[in-house]
Amino acid sequence: FFALAGILPRDEAVERIKAYTEKVYGRRGRAVVERNHAAIDRALEELHEVAVPATVTAGTGRRPVVPPEAPDFVRRVTVRIMAGEGDLLPVSAFPPDGTFPTGTARWEKRMIAQSIPIWDPEICIDCAKCAIACPHAAIRMKVYRPEVLTELGREIPTKPFRSKEVTGLGLTIQVAPDDCTGCGVCVDVCPAKSKAEVRLKAINMRSADEHRDQERRRFEAFLSIPEVDPDLLDPVTVKGSQVRQPLFEFSGACAGCGETPYLKLLTQLFGDRIVIANSTGCSSIYGGNLPTTPWTTNAAGRGPAWSNSLFEDNAEFGLGLRLALENHSAEARDLLAGLATEIGPELAQDILDARQVSEADISLQRDHVRTLWERLKRVEGEPRASAERLLSIADDLVRKSVWIVGGDGWAYDIGFGGLDHVLASGRDVNVLVLDTEVYSNTGGQASKSTPRAAIAKFASSGKSTPKKDLGMIATQYGDVYVAHVALGANELQTVKAFAEADEWRGPSLIIAYSTCIAHGIDMTTSMSHQKDAVRSGYWPLYRYHPGADEHEHPFRLDSKPPSISFRDFATKEARFAMLERVDPEHARRLCDLAQADIDERWRLYDQTTEIERTYIGSEDEEWE
Amino acid sequence: FFALAGILPRDEAVERIKAYTEKVYGRRGRAVVERNHAAIDRALEELHEVAVPATVTAGTGRRPVVPPEAPDFVRRVTVRIMAGEGDLLPVSAFPPDGTFPTGTARWEKRMIAQSIPIWDPEICIDCAKCAIACPHAAIRMKVYRPEVLTELGREIPTKPFRSKEVTGLGLTIQVAPDDCTGCGVCVDVCPAKSKAEVRLKAINMRSADEHRDQERRRFEAFLSIPEVDPDLLDPVTVKGSQVRQPLFEFSGACAGCGETPYLKLLTQLFGDRIVIANSTGCSSIYGGNLPTTPWTTNAAGRGPAWSNSLFEDNAEFGLGLRLALENHSAEARDLLAGLATEIGPELAQDILDARQVSEADISLQRDHVRTLWERLKRVEGEPRASAERLLSIADDLVRKSVWIVGGDGWAYDIGFGGLDHVLASGRDVNVLVLDTEVYSNTGGQASKSTPRAAIAKFASSGKSTPKKDLGMIATQYGDVYVAHVALGANELQTVKAFAEADEWRGPSLIIAYSTCIAHGIDMTTSMSHQKDAVRSGYWPLYRYHPGADEHEHPFRLDSKPPSISFRDFATKEARFAMLERVDPEHARRLCDLAQADIDERWRLYDQTTEIERTYIGSEDEEWE
């Protein structure tokens, strides 16, 4: 602008801009300043005149915003907002009850990746790490009878699926090329290496321009493969969870986001029976920003129910959802008992006595409820009114999994008063804290989760106090299941924690380490970097299980004693490293304190593994 | 009314009233119903006609509401409100800055006691239990050189003061007869028994009508005895604290209140340097209800600064007070250093280097600041402006003790979000939770502090969940001093906890067991009953000291393992006993769970005493 506008002499303008760049970015180090200066020089070099022809000469139009097979609502409403014409929509275009159709993110093809991952079945070892790590559910995994491919008659790369549980199945891993952000996390976490070529893995980044058409065809063919029978593989494993359809896909979260893999996993484990209360924060933005939402449904039209409440009341909001479900369930059980003759005493008893612990149990209960629906529709005469009421609430006879989701700003700070109240309630709710250790969505303010020595807004010279230990606080209730997880460091521990939290009929709290652009790391290493967080003892992995009989010691440390120093971990993150440049002496003192925090915390946890506790239970224990 | 008004036949009316009484009080037990019936019968028996003379015959007028020696504000303003004429006061009668004169409760002579305690110096063993237990500061204790009494020439009962620290002093214990509520707590806790007469103690309840005049004279004479030199006796003992003047006196709290003795003790330990942020609740009502306030000052005109904030922000409000004091102190230190030449380098250095740990240290600092004031007034010329500014804030060079006070409704529930934030701040604030385990002031609603099996509003069939363990939650911060105290069970542990909390330069939290009329106990046993709470393990006594080097194990249990059952303790309290009458089966189950809670909690605490922790400290550790 200044080079063209002639407001200042060109050289003086450039000199001043560079000086200002120095002032603003100086504390981030010489390299950052130089990259900025290079960008300015490059912009000047590339200045050239663009001749604008007098008339339109192109013969092709723009691609339609969504393809014609998109559902009615997307074509009528969503597409208008995507095209920037939202203000032209009449109020009558929107659902009158405030609900919003889900599964719409798949129609918003962003195509932002310059390179996309391509699967190599020759090298793959079926570990599923690429799929579980993908922040955008853009890496999909399916297993199937090999005949399926022949039946479909499409070009689909395949390999035999290695599994201890089942034999004779085929496996395909496929990228959604238009939804991938090109973050490279999948390649970073892939442990399988080619014997022939050193840098080749089982999944590799390739030019999007060159491969998009082929991968589009392959992805479309991949989607036509039937979903796996949910009872075929144990879902509480890394592989078992990843061959299940994600019901959270293609969100607008940052490339390499550390939060979204947890939400995707949630839907793979319990997707068709979860109810989510989502606090305001990043997850409410990428989870429900108009025009599209990444929350979606399976082929049967079932999926998570999702709602965003206020920053300050999300835990209470989720508790309310739980209480409503319990009331419905209790009423449905009463009605069912009263209608036993009409719908068959055996079916009634099966439904009333259902265990509903494992996913297989719940799948069975769902089948029974489906039969119940059919029979209820045929009830005649005087019990008709009861049958109709039961029809409307019978779905709540299937156990729901209520998840209260939010970031650390919500859980540690603004919503903590309510979170505490909900944890103390003894009710069957699951809390998932997507812990980025900072208010990510509002621009990086320090929360009580921010660790000592990290720079953040309101902690511009490094946070002087240690991170609040929310997990250990929650263990004090005695009946709260608590887990401290980091997907990138231990996928299986994360999967198990999710399953145990859902199974536990009291409150559960999972604190999930979520790498974030606010940390100032190379987001391609979003997952692998979490290993260092765990290795240094900065993020210990543990599970506190209040109720299981076999655990005399309810507190279990799932990670090993620290093997690298805090400094080894922290120097890779700008939030810690920045202070070193500005005030090395102060940085050193804070770094020593942060190391002492880690040592002390580890010692405390290690001692806590020896503490015996008995779960006392409560009066109204049984889930109905 | 019904006996006289003839609306219903007298017998039918009485029968119906009795039936209704049965309905309302039936669940409280037969004895309560019968006492109500007896009251109805007695009222009927005592009905008699009162002849109203045609003219006034009495020759005496009413006593003035306050005596003429009351201070100006009391005579102009307070007295009008006391007389029910508050609406007639102009706005200009009130202080324009929102502050309100303290020390006014002493002018509101309630004279509600039918019997008052009289001290017997022959039997007394100087234990000070009566004084520390008195909820209304109506039992006073002074020690003095024996010559003082001769000099005063007044009738003052006396005895030689037994003490390991000092010899040759006299002791007097005296009731304030018009301010005593006649609760009898002092007599209940008195351990000294007459050898001659079985039921005689060192303090005994006597008819107020017969003894009021004598005790009024004695109390007036007692007040003329000079206050003890604060450095004479260690204040961190039961005796040492009780010979110091209380600066919280004659509140309107219930007879036998379990909260007020803690506040009185606070003023005896740190009274002339405390700043209190008081949450809404009982303590804000008896602490600051118009027209009078029990907060008062010593002879030098110094006393606590007190303010009531909202229920939901009291912790934050108190933190703000602390931050303001720290800013003043830092500014004062800067000014002082700059004025060292003018006011004398030695004095400046003494003030800047002052230790200010013990009360004696602080007393010395106050002397130095007094000298500083004098010298500052004489500063002339150019440094005059600095001197004037320093004069206005020099008082903040004396260490202040900031106390954030409230009930369990505030600390466990409504204000917990903020309390957590303040505890995590690392700042030097002291939190005192007056834990009645129920929302006392608003009529007895359950809080998260309400124990399992207790009946309360919102828990009408007994609370099904256990009490929240606020103390153990607070220990998780690592730098919070935490104490669990019960004055009636162990006075010395309470006194020590208060002193340690004040001394600790980080956050402190004291959870103080406060017997309450809502518990349904005989309030005469308000203090002695607390022994059972501790003996049963229902209320363990402990102190968690994060910083002291000599404590390798920072968590110390101060009470012995349970020696009586929960049931033994609980049957004396209507809140637990009521359920037994309504639903014995349910009561038994809850009682078993409550016992299990106690056993488990004790086991956990006992294991916690073995946990080693190191206090890590922080960057800006030093108090200035």
CSV table of N, CA and C in Angstrom, one decimal, chain B residues 147-257:
chain,number,residue,atom,x,y,z
B,147,GLU,N,-2.5,-3.9,93.3
B,147,GLU,CA,-2.6,-2.5,93.8
B,147,GLU,C,-3.7,-1.8,93.0
B,148,VAL,N,-3.9,-2.1,91.8
B,148,VAL,CA,-4.9,-1.4,91.0
B,148,VAL,C,-6.3,-1.4,91.7
B,149,LEU,N,-6.7,-2.5,92.3
B,149,LEU,CA,-8.0,-2.5,92.9
B,149,LEU,C,-8.0,-1.5,94.1
B,150,THR,N,-6.9,-1.5,94.9
B,150,THR,CA,-6.9,-0.5,96.0
B,150,THR,C,-7.0,0.9,95.4
B,151,GLU,N,-6.2,1.2,94.3
B,151,GLU,CA,-6.3,2.5,93.7
B,151,GLU,C,-7.7,2.9,93.2
B,152,LEU,N,-8.4,1.9,92.6
B,152,LEU,CA,-9.7,2.2,92.2
B,152,LEU,C,-10.7,2.3,93.3
B,153,GLY,N,-10.5,1.6,94.4
B,153,GLY,CA,-11.3,1.7,95.6
B,153,GLY,C,-12.8,1.2,95.3
B,154,ARG,N,-13.0,0.2,94.4
B,154,ARG,CA,-14.3,-0.2,94.1
B,154,ARG,C,-14.5,-1.7,94.5
B,155,GLU,N,-15.7,-2.1,94.7
B,155,GLU,CA,-16.0,-3.5,95.1
B,155,GLU,C,-15.8,-4.4,93.8
B,156,ILE,N,-14.7,-5.1,93.8
B,156,ILE,CA,-14.4,-6.0,92.6
B,156,ILE,C,-13.9,-7.3,93.2
B,157,PRO,N,-14.7,-8.4,92.9
B,157,PRO,CA,-14.2,-9.7,93.3
B,157,PRO,C,-12.9,-10.0,92.6
B,158,THR,N,-12.0,-10.7,93.3
B,158,THR,CA,-10.6,-10.9,92.8
B,158,THR,C,-10.0,-12.2,93.3
B,159,LYS,N,-9.0,-12.7,92.6
B,159,LYS,CA,-8.3,-13.9,93.1
B,159,LYS,C,-6.9,-13.8,92.5
B,160,PRO,N,-5.9,-14.4,93.1
B,160,PRO,CA,-4.6,-14.4,92.5
B,160,PRO,C,-4.6,-15.2,91.2
B,161,PHE,N,-3.9,-14.6,90.2
B,161,PHE,CA,-3.9,-15.2,88.8
B,161,PHE,C,-2.8,-16.3,88.7
B,162,ARG,N,-3.2,-17.5,88.4
B,162,ARG,CA,-2.2,-18.6,88.2
B,162,ARG,C,-1.7,-18.6,86.8
B,163,SER,N,-0.4,-18.5,86.6
B,163,SER,CA,0.1,-18.5,85.3
B,163,SER,C,1.6,-18.9,85.3
B,164,LYS,N,2.0,-19.6,84.3
B,164,LYS,CA,3.4,-20.0,84.2
B,164,LYS,C,4.3,-18.8,83.8
B,165,GLU,N,3.7,-17.9,83.1
B,165,GLU,CA,4.4,-16.8,82.5
B,165,GLU,C,4.7,-15.6,83.4
B,166,VAL,N,3.7,-15.3,84.2
B,166,VAL,CA,3.8,-14.1,85.1
B,166,VAL,C,3.4,-14.5,86.5
B,167,THR,N,3.9,-13.7,87.5
B,167,THR,CA,3.4,-14.0,88.9
B,167,THR,C,2.9,-12.7,89.5
B,168,GLY,N,2.2,-12.8,90.6
B,168,GLY,CA,1.8,-11.7,91.4
B,168,GLY,C,0.7,-10.8,90.8
B,169,LEU,N,-0.1,-11.4,89.9
B,169,LEU,CA,-1.2,-10.6,89.3
B,169,LEU,C,-2.5,-11.1,89.9
B,170,GLY,N,-3.5,-10.2,89.9
B,170,GLY,CA,-4.8,-10.5,90.3
B,170,GLY,C,-5.7,-10.8,89.1
B,171,LEU,N,-6.7,-11.6,89.3
B,171,LEU,CA,-7.7,-12.0,88.2
B,171,LEU,C,-9.1,-11.7,88.6
B,172,THR,N,-9.9,-11.1,87.7
B,172,THR,CA,-11.3,-11.0,87.9
B,172,THR,C,-12.0,-11.4,86.6
B,173,ILE,N,-13.1,-12.2,86.9
B,173,ILE,CA,-14.0,-12.6,85.8
B,173,ILE,C,-15.4,-12.0,86.1
B,174,GLN,N,-16.0,-11.3,85.2
B,174,GLN,CA,-17.1,-10.5,85.4
B,174,GLN,C,-18.1,-10.6,84.3
B,175,VAL,N,-19.4,-10.8,84.6
B,175,VAL,CA,-20.5,-10.8,83.6
B,175,VAL,C,-21.0,-9.4,83.3
B,176,ALA,N,-21.3,-9.1,82.1
B,176,ALA,CA,-22.0,-7.9,81.7
B,176,ALA,C,-23.5,-8.2,81.8
B,177,PRO,N,-24.2,-7.8,82.9
B,177,PRO,CA,-25.5,-8.4,83.3
B,177,PRO,C,-26.6,-8.0,82.3
B,178,ASP,N,-26.5,-6.8,81.7
B,178,ASP,CA,-27.5,-6.4,80.8
B,178,ASP,C,-27.3,-6.9,79.4
B,179,ASP,N,-26.2,-7.5,79.1
B,179,ASP,CA,-25.8,-7.9,77.7
B,179,ASP,C,-25.8,-9.5,77.6
B,180,CYS,N,-25.8,-10.1,78.8
B,180,CYS,CA,-25.8,-11.6,78.8
B,180,CYS,C,-27.2,-12.0,78.4
B,181,THR,N,-27.2,-13.2,77.6
B,181,THR,CA,-28.5,-13.7,77.1
B,181,THR,C,-29.0,-14.8,78.1
B,182,GLY,N,-28.2,-15.1,79.1
B,182,GLY,CA,-28.6,-16.2,80.0
B,182,GLY,C,-28.5,-17.6,79.4
B,183,CYS,N,-27.7,-17.8,78.3
B,183,CYS,CA,-27.7,-19.1,77.6
B,183,CYS,C,-27.1,-20.2,78.5
B,184,GLY,N,-26.2,-19.8,79.5
B,184,GLY,CA,-25.7,-20.9,80.4
B,184,GLY,C,-24.5,-21.6,79.8
B,185,VAL,N,-24.0,-21.3,78.6
B,185,VAL,CA,-22.9,-22.0,78.1
B,185,VAL,C,-21.7,-21.9,79.0
B,186,CYS,N,-21.4,-20.7,79.6
B,186,CYS,CA,-20.3,-20.6,80.5
B,186,CYS,C,-20.3,-21.5,81.7
B,187,VAL,N,-21.5,-21.7,82.2
B,187,VAL,CA,-21.6,-22.7,83.3
B,187,VAL,C,-21.4,-24.1,82.9
B,188,ASP,N,-22.0,-24.4,81.7
B,188,ASP,CA,-21.8,-25.7,81.1
B,188,ASP,C,-20.4,-26.1,80.9
B,189,VAL,N,-19.6,-25.2,80.5
B,189,VAL,CA,-18.2,-25.5,80.2
B,189,VAL,C,-17.2,-25.5,81.4
B,190,CYS,N,-17.7,-24.9,82.4
B,190,CYS,CA,-16.8,-24.7,83.6
B,190,CYS,C,-16.4,-26.0,84.2
B,191,PRO,N,-15.1,-26.3,84.2
B,191,PRO,CA,-14.7,-27.6,84.7
B,191,PRO,C,-14.4,-27.6,86.3
B,192,ALA,N,-14.5,-26.4,86.9
B,192,ALA,CA,-14.1,-26.3,88.3
B,192,ALA,C,-15.3,-26.6,89.2
B,193,LYS,N,-15.2,-27.5,90.1
B,193,LYS,CA,-16.3,-27.9,90.9
B,193,LYS,C,-16.0,-27.6,92.4
B,194,SER,N,-17.0,-27.2,93.1
B,194,SER,CA,-16.9,-27.0,94.6
B,194,SER,C,-16.7,-28.3,95.3
B,195,LYS,N,-15.8,-28.3,96.2
B,195,LYS,CA,-15.6,-29.5,97.0
B,195,LYS,C,-16.7,-29.6,98.0
B,196,ALA,N,-17.3,-28.5,98.4
B,196,ALA,CA,-18.3,-28.5,99.5
B,196,ALA,C,-19.6,-28.9,98.9
B,197,GLU,N,-20.0,-28.3,97.8
B,197,GLU,CA,-21.4,-28.5,97.3
B,197,GLU,C,-21.3,-29.0,95.9
B,198,VAL,N,-22.0,-30.2,95.7
B,198,VAL,CA,-21.8,-31.0,94.5
B,198,VAL,C,-22.1,-30.1,93.2
B,199,ARG,N,-23.2,-29.4,93.2
B,199,ARG,CA,-23.6,-28.8,91.9
B,199,ARG,C,-23.0,-27.4,91.7
B,200,LEU,N,-22.2,-26.9,92.6
B,200,LEU,CA,-21.6,-25.6,92.5
B,200,LEU,C,-20.3,-25.6,91.7
B,201,LYS,N,-20.3,-24.7,90.7
B,201,LYS,CA,-19.1,-24.5,89.9
B,201,LYS,C,-18.4,-23.2,90.2
B,202,ALA,N,-17.4,-22.8,89.4
B,202,ALA,CA,-16.8,-21.5,89.6
B,202,ALA,C,-17.6,-20.4,89.0
B,203,ILE,N,-18.6,-20.8,88.2
B,203,ILE,CA,-19.5,-19.7,87.7
B,203,ILE,C,-20.9,-20.4,87.7
B,204,ASN,N,-21.9,-19.7,88.2
B,204,ASN,CA,-23.2,-20.3,88.4
B,204,ASN,C,-24.3,-19.4,88.0
B,205,MET,N,-25.4,-19.9,87.5
B,205,MET,CA,-26.6,-19.1,87.1
B,205,MET,C,-27.4,-18.7,88.3
B,206,ARG,N,-27.7,-17.4,88.4
B,206,ARG,CA,-28.5,-16.9,89.5
B,206,ARG,C,-29.5,-16.0,88.9
B,207,SER,N,-30.6,-15.7,89.7
B,207,SER,CA,-31.7,-14.9,89.3
B,207,SER,C,-31.2,-13.5,88.9
B,208,ALA,N,-31.5,-13.1,87.7
B,208,ALA,CA,-31.1,-11.8,87.2
B,208,ALA,C,-31.7,-10.6,88.1
B,209,ASP,N,-33.0,-10.8,88.4
B,209,ASP,CA,-33.7,-9.8,89.2
B,209,ASP,C,-33.0,-9.5,90.5
B,210,GLU,N,-32.5,-10.6,91.1
B,210,GLU,CA,-31.9,-10.4,92.4
B,210,GLU,C,-30.4,-9.9,92.3
B,211,HIS,N,-29.8,-10.2,91.2
B,211,HIS,CA,-28.3,-9.8,91.2
B,211,HIS,C,-28.0,-8.7,90.2
B,212,ARG,N,-29.0,-8.2,89.4
B,212,ARG,CA,-28.6,-7.3,88.4
B,212,ARG,C,-27.9,-6.0,88.9
B,213,ASP,N,-28.5,-5.4,89.9
B,213,ASP,CA,-27.9,-4.2,90.4
B,213,ASP,C,-26.5,-4.4,90.9
B,214,GLN,N,-26.2,-5.4,91.6
B,214,GLN,CA,-24.9,-5.7,92.1
B,214,GLN,C,-23.9,-5.9,90.9
B,215,GLU,N,-24.4,-6.7,90.0
B,215,GLU,CA,-23.5,-7.0,88.9
B,215,GLU,C,-23.3,-5.8,87.9
B,216,ARG,N,-24.3,-5.0,87.8
B,216,ARG,CA,-24.1,-3.7,87.1
B,216,ARG,C,-23.0,-2.9,87.7
B,217,ARG,N,-23.0,-2.7,89.0
B,217,ARG,CA,-22.0,-2.0,89.7
B,217,ARG,C,-20.6,-2.6,89.5
B,218,ARG,N,-20.6,-3.9,89.6
B,218,ARG,CA,-19.3,-4.6,89.5
B,218,ARG,C,-18.8,-4.5,88.1
B,219,PHE,N,-19.7,-4.7,87.1
B,219,PHE,CA,-19.2,-4.6,85.7
B,219,PHE,C,-18.6,-3.2,85.4
B,220,GLU,N,-19.3,-2.2,85.8
B,220,GLU,CA,-18.8,-0.8,85.6
B,220,GLU,C,-17.5,-0.6,86.2
B,221,ALA,N,-17.3,-1.2,87.5
B,221,ALA,CA,-16.0,-1.1,88.2
B,221,ALA,C,-15.0,-1.9,87.4
B,222,PHE,N,-15.4,-3.1,86.9
B,222,PHE,CA,-14.5,-3.9,86.1
B,222,PHE,C,-13.9,-3.2,84.9
B,223,LEU,N,-14.8,-2.5,84.2
B,223,LEU,CA,-14.4,-1.8,83.0
B,223,LEU,C,-13.3,-0.7,83.3
B,224,SER,N,-13.3,-0.2,84.5
B,224,SER,CA,-12.3,0.8,84.9
B,224,SER,C,-10.9,0.2,85.1
B,225,ILE,N,-10.8,-1.1,85.3
B,225,ILE,CA,-9.5,-1.7,85.4
B,225,ILE,C,-8.8,-1.6,84.1
B,226,PRO,N,-7.5,-1.1,84.1
B,226,PRO,CA,-6.8,-0.9,82.8
B,226,PRO,C,-6.6,-2.3,82.1
B,227,GLU,N,-6.6,-2.2,80.7
B,227,GLU,CA,-6.4,-3.4,79.9
B,227,GLU,C,-5.0,-3.9,80.1
B,228,VAL,N,-4.8,-5.2,80.0
B,228,VAL,CA,-3.4,-5.8,80.2
B,228,VAL,C,-2.5,-5.3,79.1
B,229,ASP,N,-1.2,-5.1,79.5
B,229,ASP,CA,-0.2,-4.8,78.5
B,229,ASP,C,-0.1,-6.0,77.5
B,230,PRO,N,-0.3,-5.7,76.2
B,230,PRO,CA,-0.5,-6.8,75.3
B,230,PRO,C,0.8,-7.7,75.2
B,231,ASP,N,1.9,-7.2,75.6
B,231,ASP,CA,3.1,-8.1,75.5
B,231,ASP,C,3.3,-8.9,76.8
B,232,LEU,N,2.5,-8.7,77.8
B,232,LEU,CA,2.7,-9.4,79.1
B,232,LEU,C,2.5,-10.9,79.0
B,233,LEU,N,1.5,-11.3,78.3
B,233,LEU,CA,1.2,-12.8,78.2
B,233,LEU,C,1.1,-13.2,76.7
B,234,ASP,N,1.6,-14.4,76.5
B,234,ASP,CA,1.5,-14.9,75.1
B,234,ASP,C,0.1,-15.0,74.7
B,235,PRO,N,-0.3,-14.3,73.6
B,235,PRO,CA,-1.7,-14.3,73.3
B,235,PRO,C,-2.2,-15.7,72.7
B,236,VAL,N,-1.2,-16.5,72.2
B,236,VAL,CA,-1.6,-17.7,71.5
B,236,VAL,C,-1.8,-18.8,72.6
B,237,THR,N,-2.6,-18.5,73.6
B,237,THR,CA,-3.0,-19.5,74.6
B,237,THR,C,-4.4,-19.2,74.9
B,238,VAL,N,-5.1,-20.1,75.6
B,238,VAL,CA,-6.5,-19.8,75.9
B,238,VAL,C,-6.5,-18.6,76.9
B,239,LYS,N,-5.8,-18.7,78.0
B,239,LYS,CA,-5.8,-17.6,78.9
B,239,LYS,C,-5.3,-16.3,78.3
B,240,GLY,N,-4.2,-16.4,77.6
B,240,GLY,CA,-3.5,-15.2,77.0
B,240,GLY,C,-4.5,-14.5,76.1
B,241,SER,N,-5.3,-15.2,75.4
B,241,SER,CA,-6.2,-14.6,74.5
B,241,SER,C,-7.4,-14.0,75.2
B,242,GLN,N,-7.8,-14.6,76.3
B,242,GLN,CA,-9.0,-14.2,77.0
B,242,GLN,C,-8.8,-13.0,77.9
B,243,VAL,N,-7.6,-12.7,78.3
B,243,VAL,CA,-7.4,-11.5,79.1
B,243,VAL,C,-7.2,-10.2,78.2
B,244,ARG,N,-7.3,-10.4,76.9
B,244,ARG,CA,-7.2,-9.3,76.0
B,244,ARG,C,-8.7,-8.8,75.7
B,245,GLN,N,-8.8,-7.6,75.5
B,245,GLN,CA,-10.1,-7.0,75.3
B,245,GLN,C,-10.8,-7.5,74.0
B,246,PRO,N,-12.0,-8.0,74.0
B,246,PRO,CA,-12.7,-8.4,72.8
B,246,PRO,C,-13.1,-7.1,72.1
B,247,LEU,N,-13.0,-7.1,70.8
B,247,LEU,CA,-13.5,-6.0,70.0
B,247,LEU,C,-14.8,-6.4,69.2
B,248,PHE,N,-15.4,-7.4,69.7
B,248,PHE,CA,-16.7,-7.8,69.1
B,248,PHE,C,-17.5,-8.2,70.3
B,249,GLU,N,-18.6,-7.5,70.6
B,249,GLU,CA,-19.3,-7.7,71.9
B,249,GLU,C,-20.8,-7.4,71.7
B,250,PHE,N,-21.5,-8.2,72.5
B,250,PHE,CA,-23.0,-7.9,72.7
B,250,PHE,C,-23.8,-7.9,71.4
B,251,SER,N,-23.4,-8.9,70.5
B,251,SER,CA,-24.2,-8.9,69.2
B,251,SER,C,-25.6,-9.5,69.5
B,252,GLY,N,-26.4,-9.4,68.5
B,252,GLY,CA,-27.8,-9.9,68.6
B,252,GLY,C,-27.9,-11.3,68.1
B,253,ALA,N,-26.8,-12.1,68.1
B,253,ALA,CA,-26.8,-13.5,67.7
B,253,ALA,C,-27.7,-14.3,68.7
B,254,CYS,N,-28.2,-15.5,68.3
B,254,CYS,CA,-29.0,-16.3,69.2
B,254,CYS,C,-28.2,-16.6,70.5
B,255,ALA,N,-29.0,-16.9,71.5
B,255,ALA,CA,-28.4,-17.4,72.8
B,255,ALA,C,-27.7,-18.7,72.5
B,256,GLY,N,-26.4,-18.8,72.9
B,256,GLY,CA,-25.7,-20.0,72.7
B,256,GLY,C,-25.0,-20.2,71.3
B,257,CYS,N,-25.1,-19.1,70.5
B,257,CYS,CA,-24.6,-19.2,69.1
B,257,CYS,C,-23.2,-19.8,69.1
